[in-house]
Structures are given as C-alpha cells and as structure tokens.
Short mmCIF file of C-alpha atoms in Angstrom, two decimals:
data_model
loop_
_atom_site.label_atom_id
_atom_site.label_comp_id
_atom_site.label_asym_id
_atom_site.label_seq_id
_atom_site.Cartn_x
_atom_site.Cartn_y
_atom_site.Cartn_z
CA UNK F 1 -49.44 22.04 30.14
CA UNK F 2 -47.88 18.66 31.17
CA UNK F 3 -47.33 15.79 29.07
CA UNK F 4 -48.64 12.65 30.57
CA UNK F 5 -46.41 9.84 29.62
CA UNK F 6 -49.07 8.18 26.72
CA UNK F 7 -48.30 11.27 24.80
CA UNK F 8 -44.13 11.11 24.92
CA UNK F 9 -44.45 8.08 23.72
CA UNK F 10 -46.40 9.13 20.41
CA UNK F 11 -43.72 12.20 19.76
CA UNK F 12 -41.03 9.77 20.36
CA UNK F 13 -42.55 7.72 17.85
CA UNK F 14 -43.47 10.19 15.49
CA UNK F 15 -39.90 11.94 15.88
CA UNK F 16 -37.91 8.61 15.10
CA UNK F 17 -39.93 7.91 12.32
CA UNK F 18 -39.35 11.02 10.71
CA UNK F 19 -35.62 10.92 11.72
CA UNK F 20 -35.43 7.52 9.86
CA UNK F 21 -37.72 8.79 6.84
CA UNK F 22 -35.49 11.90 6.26
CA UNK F 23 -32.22 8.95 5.72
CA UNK F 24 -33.99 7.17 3.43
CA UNK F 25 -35.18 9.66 1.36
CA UNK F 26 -31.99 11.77 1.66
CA UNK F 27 -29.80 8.59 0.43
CA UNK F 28 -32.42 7.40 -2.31
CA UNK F 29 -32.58 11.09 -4.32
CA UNK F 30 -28.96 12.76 -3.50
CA UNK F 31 -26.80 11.56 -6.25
CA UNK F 32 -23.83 11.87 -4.29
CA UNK F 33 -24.64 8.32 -2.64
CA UNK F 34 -25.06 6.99 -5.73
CA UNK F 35 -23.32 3.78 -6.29
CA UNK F 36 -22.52 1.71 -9.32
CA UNK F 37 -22.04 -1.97 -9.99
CA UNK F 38 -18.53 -2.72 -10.19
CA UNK F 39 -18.83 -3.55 -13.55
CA UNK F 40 -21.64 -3.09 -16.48
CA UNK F 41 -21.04 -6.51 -18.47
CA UNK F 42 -20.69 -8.60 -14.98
CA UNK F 43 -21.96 -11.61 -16.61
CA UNK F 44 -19.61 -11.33 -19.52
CA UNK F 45 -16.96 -10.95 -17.28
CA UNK F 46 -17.85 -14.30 -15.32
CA UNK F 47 -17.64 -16.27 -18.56
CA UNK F 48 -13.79 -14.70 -18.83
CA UNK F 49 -13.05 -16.08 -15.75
CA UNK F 50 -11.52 -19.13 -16.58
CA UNK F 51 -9.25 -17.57 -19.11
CA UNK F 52 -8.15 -15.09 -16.59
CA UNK F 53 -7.16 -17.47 -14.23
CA UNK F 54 -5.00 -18.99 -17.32
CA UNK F 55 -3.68 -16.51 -18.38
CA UNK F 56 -2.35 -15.11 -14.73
CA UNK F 57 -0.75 -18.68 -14.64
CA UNK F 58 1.01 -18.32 -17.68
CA UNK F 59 2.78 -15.07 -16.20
CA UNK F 60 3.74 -16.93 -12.88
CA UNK F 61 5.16 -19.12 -14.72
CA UNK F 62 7.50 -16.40 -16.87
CA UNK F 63 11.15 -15.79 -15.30
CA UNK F 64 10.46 -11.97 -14.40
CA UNK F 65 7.03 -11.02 -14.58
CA UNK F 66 5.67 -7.43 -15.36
CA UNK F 67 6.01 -4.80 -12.69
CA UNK F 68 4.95 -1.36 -11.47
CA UNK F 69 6.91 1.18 -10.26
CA UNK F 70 5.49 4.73 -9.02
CA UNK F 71 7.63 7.87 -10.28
CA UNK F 72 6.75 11.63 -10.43
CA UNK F 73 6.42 10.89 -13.69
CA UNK F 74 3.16 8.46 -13.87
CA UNK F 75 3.37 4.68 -12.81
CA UNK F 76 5.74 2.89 -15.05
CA UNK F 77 5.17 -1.00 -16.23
CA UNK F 78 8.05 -2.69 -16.93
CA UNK F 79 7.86 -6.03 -19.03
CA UNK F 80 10.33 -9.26 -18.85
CA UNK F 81 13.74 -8.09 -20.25
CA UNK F 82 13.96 -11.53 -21.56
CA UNK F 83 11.28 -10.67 -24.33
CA UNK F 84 11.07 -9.37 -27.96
CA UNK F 85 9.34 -6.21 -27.27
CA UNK F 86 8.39 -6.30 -31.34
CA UNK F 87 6.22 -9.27 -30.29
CA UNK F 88 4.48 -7.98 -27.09
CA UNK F 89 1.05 -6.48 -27.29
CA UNK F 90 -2.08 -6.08 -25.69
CA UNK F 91 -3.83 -3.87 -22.83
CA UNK F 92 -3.72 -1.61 -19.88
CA UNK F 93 -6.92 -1.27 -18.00
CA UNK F 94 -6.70 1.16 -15.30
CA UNK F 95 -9.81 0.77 -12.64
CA UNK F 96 -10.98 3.47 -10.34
CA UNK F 97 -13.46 1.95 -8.32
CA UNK F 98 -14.82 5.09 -6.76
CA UNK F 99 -15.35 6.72 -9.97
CA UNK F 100 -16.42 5.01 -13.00
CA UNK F 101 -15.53 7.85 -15.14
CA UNK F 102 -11.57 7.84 -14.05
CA UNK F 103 -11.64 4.78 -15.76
CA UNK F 104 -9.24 4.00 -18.80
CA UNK F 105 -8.04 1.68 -21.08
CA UNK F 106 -4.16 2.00 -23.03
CA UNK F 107 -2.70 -0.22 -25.78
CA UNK F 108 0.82 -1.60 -25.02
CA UNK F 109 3.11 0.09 -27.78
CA UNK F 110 7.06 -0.49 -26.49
CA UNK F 111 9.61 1.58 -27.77
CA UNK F 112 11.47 -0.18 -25.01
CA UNK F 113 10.90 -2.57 -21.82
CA UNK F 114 9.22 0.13 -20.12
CA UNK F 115 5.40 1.35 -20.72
CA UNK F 116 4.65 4.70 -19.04
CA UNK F 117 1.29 5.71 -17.84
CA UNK F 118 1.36 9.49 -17.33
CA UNK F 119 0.81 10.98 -13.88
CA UNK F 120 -1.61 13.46 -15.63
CA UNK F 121 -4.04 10.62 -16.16
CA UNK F 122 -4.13 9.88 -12.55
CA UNK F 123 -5.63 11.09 -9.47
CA UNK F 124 -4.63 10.38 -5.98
CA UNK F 125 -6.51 7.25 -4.47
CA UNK F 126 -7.28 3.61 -5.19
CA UNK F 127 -6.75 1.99 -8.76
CA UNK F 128 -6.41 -1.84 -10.10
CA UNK F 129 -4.40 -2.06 -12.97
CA UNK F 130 -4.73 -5.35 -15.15
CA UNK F 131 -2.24 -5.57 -17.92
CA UNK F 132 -3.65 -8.15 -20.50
CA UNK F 133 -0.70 -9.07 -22.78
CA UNK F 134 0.50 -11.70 -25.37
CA UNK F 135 3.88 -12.48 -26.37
CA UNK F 136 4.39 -14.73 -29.41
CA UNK F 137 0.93 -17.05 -28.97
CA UNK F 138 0.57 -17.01 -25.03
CA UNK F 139 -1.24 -14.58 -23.36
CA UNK F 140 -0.61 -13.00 -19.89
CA UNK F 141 -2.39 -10.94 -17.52
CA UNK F 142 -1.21 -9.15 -14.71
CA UNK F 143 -3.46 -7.91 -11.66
CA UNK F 144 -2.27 -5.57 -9.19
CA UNK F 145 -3.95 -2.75 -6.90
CA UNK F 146 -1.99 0.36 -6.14
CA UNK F 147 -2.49 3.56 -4.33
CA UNK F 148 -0.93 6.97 -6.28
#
C-alpha cells in the first residue's frame, strides 16, 4: 500500500505532536526536574537588601577581611587578626544551590582566628558561603562562591 503524500503529512504531524507531548509530560511529573526557587522568603530577603549591601561595605572597609581557605580538612574561615575574637559573633550560611537540603547554617564560636567547617558537611560541587558577623557594634558580611 503506498502512502500518498496528504497522508505523511498527518503521521508527521501526529508523530511530532506526540514526541513534544511525551517532554512535557515527562518534565511536569518526574521529580527529578524538579526545581526550586532560590529562596522560600524571597521577598523578605529583598527588604534585607539594603543592609546587605552595608554591611559588605563595612568589611571592605576592614584592614584584612575574612577569608576561605580549602584543606582536607573542611574549608577554613579565617577572621581579621586585628580583632578581639571574644567580641566576634554571628553566622555561617552555607548555600547549595542544586540541593536545597545540603543547605546549612553554623554559629561563629572562635577558640581562635580560624572557624572550621568540616569536610564531612560538604559534598563536592557548587556552594555560596555568606558569613554574617559583628564585631563590637558593626556588622559585616562576607559573600563568596566556592567549588569543594
């Protein structure tokens, strides 16, 4: 039986439809293509904004600022040596933006300059650190993306 050229046309249709139909509904139920917002409180966040931007000032403006270092041991921040460790506290909020759940937030406690963050908390990839911190009355905040 030949296929007069009316006809290809329809199964081309029909096959590219279906071809198209299977993506969609493949990507809209398999959860491994699901994708989060970056973050839940994004609103929130923008209102912070301002104070962010502050605050990373005030840290530009320090002699040394904080730093990261990458060891077999974890990923080591290292505060101003300049500074009363008694009088530094704050945050470590470690971002893994492919995974939500990798997540996790660390209060600064010093016994010296240097804060470690252990490498058994961290996977290989992608992850922005922010370091929110206050010395004295002036807070700080430190941004920086690294890959482990």
């Amino acid at each position: 039986m030949k296929i007069n050229w009316g006809t290809a046309i329809v199964i081309a249709f029909v096959c590219f439809i279906s071809f198209i139909m299977y993506f969609v509904i493949t990507m809209s139920t398999d959860t491994k293509y699901e994708h989060d917002l970056v973050i839940e409180d994004y609103y929130g966040q923008e209102l912070q904004f301002q104070a962010d931007i502050d605050h990373e000032e005030n840290a530009n403006h320090l002699k040394t600022n904080v730093s990261l270092k990458k060891t077999n041991d974890g990923v080591i921040i290292t505060f101003p040596e300049d500074l009363d460790i008694q009088n530094i506290t704050g945050t470590v909020f470690l971002y893994r933006p492919s995974n939500k759940q990798l997540d996790f937030e660390t209060t600064i406690s010093l016994s010296n300059h240097n804060l470690l963050i252990p490498d058994k908390r961290l996977l290989d990839g992608r992850w922005n650190i922010k370091v929110d911190w206050k010395y004295n009355t002036n807070s700080y905040l430190f941004k920086k993306e690294i890959t482990y």
